[in-house]
Amino acid sequence: MATILLELAFPMASGQGISDSFAAGRTGLALDALAHYRSTGIEKWLDTAVELAGRIGQEAHDTRRTGFLHGRTGPALLNLHLHRVTGDDSFLSRATGELRRDLKGLDTLKRIRPGLDGTGGIATVARAAVACALRN
């Protein structure tokens, strides 16, 4: 069933106007593909996750949104997972770049929120990125 749902979802991810977000875009789909690869071992799903990750950031994104669900922290987490699975350090570099973009987007006077789409999400993924970098 998961395979069927993923195969139906991925053609939509290549269209224009699809966000990079975890909540409703390429990041969420790529993480789904990566999880499916981990459970099935079918390389197609790893390739799909890598392909989607390569498309992230190619279109203009809303710099007013920060955090895990709609900001750049979701793509950062995806790249951390791809680094762990593939051992490719370029994914770790992408992850830290995405986190930097989200941190620059924080407006300390107006938009700091707790939770996944605020500082809680950023802090959680930043902690994982530091741990990953220390293991390298």
PDB file of N, CA, C and O in Angstrom, residues 2 5 10 30 32 39 46 51 56 59 63-64 78 83 93 96 100 105 117 119-120 125 134-135:
ATOM      1  N   ALA A   2       1.930   1.287   0.813  1.00  0.00           N
ATOM      2  CA  ALA A   2       2.799   2.465   0.864  1.00  0.00           C
ATOM      3  C   ALA A   2       3.426   2.729  -0.493  1.00  0.00           C
ATOM      4  O   ALA A   2       3.517   3.875  -0.929  1.00  0.00           O
ATOM      5  N   LEU A   5       0.892   4.444  -2.797  1.00  0.00           N
ATOM      6  CA  LEU A   5       0.682   5.844  -2.435  1.00  0.00           C
ATOM      7  C   LEU A   5       1.877   6.707  -2.832  1.00  0.00           C
ATOM      8  O   LEU A   5       1.698   7.821  -3.351  1.00  0.00           O
ATOM      9  N   PHE A  10       4.593  11.048  -6.184  1.00  0.00           N
ATOM     10  CA  PHE A  10       5.832  11.621  -6.704  1.00  0.00           C
ATOM     11  C   PHE A  10       5.707  12.355  -8.025  1.00  0.00           C
ATOM     12  O   PHE A  10       6.399  13.361  -8.207  1.00  0.00           O
ATOM     13  N   ALA A  30      10.240  13.396   0.145  1.00  0.00           N
ATOM     14  CA  ALA A  30      11.575  12.788   0.113  1.00  0.00           C
ATOM     15  C   ALA A  30      11.838  11.976   1.374  1.00  0.00           C
ATOM     16  O   ALA A  30      12.422  10.885   1.315  1.00  0.00           O
ATOM     17  N   ASP A  32       9.546  10.528   3.132  1.00  0.00           N
ATOM     18  CA  ASP A  32       8.723   9.323   2.959  1.00  0.00           C
ATOM     19  C   ASP A  32       9.448   8.295   2.097  1.00  0.00           C
ATOM     20  O   ASP A  32       9.474   7.099   2.417  1.00  0.00           O
ATOM     21  N   SER A  39      12.873   0.653   4.854  1.00  0.00           N
ATOM     22  CA  SER A  39      12.083  -0.523   5.224  1.00  0.00           C
ATOM     23  C   SER A  39      12.075  -1.606   4.143  1.00  0.00           C
ATOM     24  O   SER A  39      11.888  -2.775   4.460  1.00  0.00           O
ATOM     25  N   LEU A  46      15.576   5.303  -2.510  1.00  0.00           N
ATOM     26  CA  LEU A  46      16.719   6.147  -2.144  1.00  0.00           C
ATOM     27  C   LEU A  46      17.004   7.124  -3.279  1.00  0.00           C
ATOM     28  O   LEU A  46      17.210   8.319  -3.045  1.00  0.00           O
ATOM     29  N   GLU A  51      16.886  12.552  -5.553  1.00  0.00           N
ATOM     30  CA  GLU A  51      16.424  13.413  -6.647  1.00  0.00           C
ATOM     31  C   GLU A  51      15.580  14.569  -6.116  1.00  0.00           C
ATOM     32  O   GLU A  51      15.767  15.722  -6.514  1.00  0.00           O
ATOM     33  N   ILE A  56      15.186  20.715  -4.101  1.00  0.00           N
ATOM     34  CA  ILE A  56      14.856  21.636  -3.016  1.00  0.00           C
ATOM     35  C   ILE A  56      15.773  22.849  -3.088  1.00  0.00           C
ATOM     36  O   ILE A  56      16.979  22.727  -3.238  1.00  0.00           O
ATOM     37  N   GLU A  59      13.643  26.749  -6.457  1.00  0.00           N
ATOM     38  CA  GLU A  59      12.633  27.775  -6.685  1.00  0.00           C
ATOM     39  C   GLU A  59      12.682  28.762  -5.529  1.00  0.00           C
ATOM     40  O   GLU A  59      13.165  28.449  -4.448  1.00  0.00           O
ATOM     41  N   THR A  63      10.912  33.422   2.585  1.00  0.00           N
ATOM     42  CA  THR A  63      11.891  33.585   3.657  1.00  0.00           C
ATOM     43  C   THR A  63      11.254  34.062   4.954  1.00  0.00           C
ATOM     44  O   THR A  63      11.925  34.146   5.967  1.00  0.00           O
ATOM     45  N   ARG A  64       9.965  34.362   4.917  1.00  0.00           N
ATOM     46  CA  ARG A  64       9.282  34.767   6.144  1.00  0.00           C
ATOM     47  C   ARG A  64       8.886  33.562   6.983  1.00  0.00           C
ATOM     48  O   ARG A  64       8.478  33.718   8.129  1.00  0.00           O
ATOM     49  N   LEU A  78      16.066  16.442   6.250  1.00  0.00           N
ATOM     50  CA  LEU A  78      16.162  15.511   5.118  1.00  0.00           C
ATOM     51  C   LEU A  78      17.619  15.284   4.733  1.00  0.00           C
ATOM     52  O   LEU A  78      18.057  14.142   4.564  1.00  0.00           O
ATOM     53  N   HIS A  83      22.607  12.086   4.525  1.00  0.00           N
ATOM     54  CA  HIS A  83      24.026  11.930   4.900  1.00  0.00           C
ATOM     55  C   HIS A  83      24.230  10.640   5.688  1.00  0.00           C
ATOM     56  O   HIS A  83      25.173   9.885   5.418  1.00  0.00           O
ATOM     57  N   SER A  93      26.719  19.223   4.441  1.00  0.00           N
ATOM     58  CA  SER A  93      26.934  20.641   4.112  1.00  0.00           C
ATOM     59  C   SER A  93      25.617  21.327   3.761  1.00  0.00           C
ATOM     60  O   SER A  93      25.367  22.461   4.177  1.00  0.00           O
ATOM     61  N   THR A  96      23.592  21.992   7.011  1.00  0.00           N
ATOM     62  CA  THR A  96      24.026  23.147   7.803  1.00  0.00           C
ATOM     63  C   THR A  96      23.681  24.453   7.097  1.00  0.00           C
ATOM     64  O   THR A  96      23.329  25.432   7.749  1.00  0.00           O
ATOM     65  N   ARG A 100      21.362  27.442   8.636  1.00  0.00           N
ATOM     66  CA  ARG A 100      21.814  28.841   8.677  1.00  0.00           C
ATOM     67  C   ARG A 100      20.755  29.770   8.092  1.00  0.00           C
ATOM     68  O   ARG A 100      20.494  30.849   8.627  1.00  0.00           O
ATOM     69  N   GLY A 105      16.571  33.862   9.282  1.00  0.00           N
ATOM     70  CA  GLY A 105      15.191  34.292   9.107  1.00  0.00           C
ATOM     71  C   GLY A 105      14.461  34.580  10.397  1.00  0.00           C
ATOM     72  O   GLY A 105      13.373  35.151  10.383  1.00  0.00           O
ATOM     73  N   ASP A 117       7.461  24.412  14.358  1.00  0.00           N
ATOM     74  CA  ASP A 117       7.603  25.437  13.339  1.00  0.00           C
ATOM     75  C   ASP A 117       8.213  26.719  13.902  1.00  0.00           C
ATOM     76  O   ASP A 117       8.058  27.789  13.340  1.00  0.00           O
ATOM     77  N   THR A 119      11.366  27.812  17.181  1.00  0.00           N
ATOM     78  CA  THR A 119      12.698  27.528  17.695  1.00  0.00           C
ATOM     79  C   THR A 119      12.861  26.086  18.169  1.00  0.00           C
ATOM     80  O   THR A 119      13.966  25.551  18.126  1.00  0.00           O
ATOM     81  N   GLY A 120      11.782  25.443  18.577  1.00  0.00           N
ATOM     82  CA  GLY A 120      11.881  24.042  19.005  1.00  0.00           C
ATOM     83  C   GLY A 120      12.309  23.130  17.872  1.00  0.00           C
ATOM     84  O   GLY A 120      13.181  22.272  18.043  1.00  0.00           O
ATOM     85  N   VAL A 125      16.740  19.982  15.206  1.00  0.00           N
ATOM     86  CA  VAL A 125      17.501  19.596  14.015  1.00  0.00           C
ATOM     87  C   VAL A 125      18.937  20.095  14.125  1.00  0.00           C
ATOM     88  O   VAL A 125      19.875  19.398  13.727  1.00  0.00           O
ATOM     89  N   LEU A 134      30.051  15.996  14.512  1.00  0.00           N
ATOM     90  CA  LEU A 134      31.053  15.513  15.457  1.00  0.00           C
ATOM     91  C   LEU A 134      31.476  14.088  15.187  1.00  0.00           C
ATOM     92  O   LEU A 134      32.613  13.689  15.458  1.00  0.00           O
ATOM     93  N   ARG A 135      30.553  13.301  14.614  1.00  0.00           N
ATOM     94  CA  ARG A 135      30.872  11.907  14.277  1.00  0.00           C
ATOM     95  C   ARG A 135      31.773  11.824  13.049  1.00  0.00           C
ATOM     96  O   ARG A 135      32.436  10.833  12.845  1.00  0.00           O
TER      97      ARG A 135
END
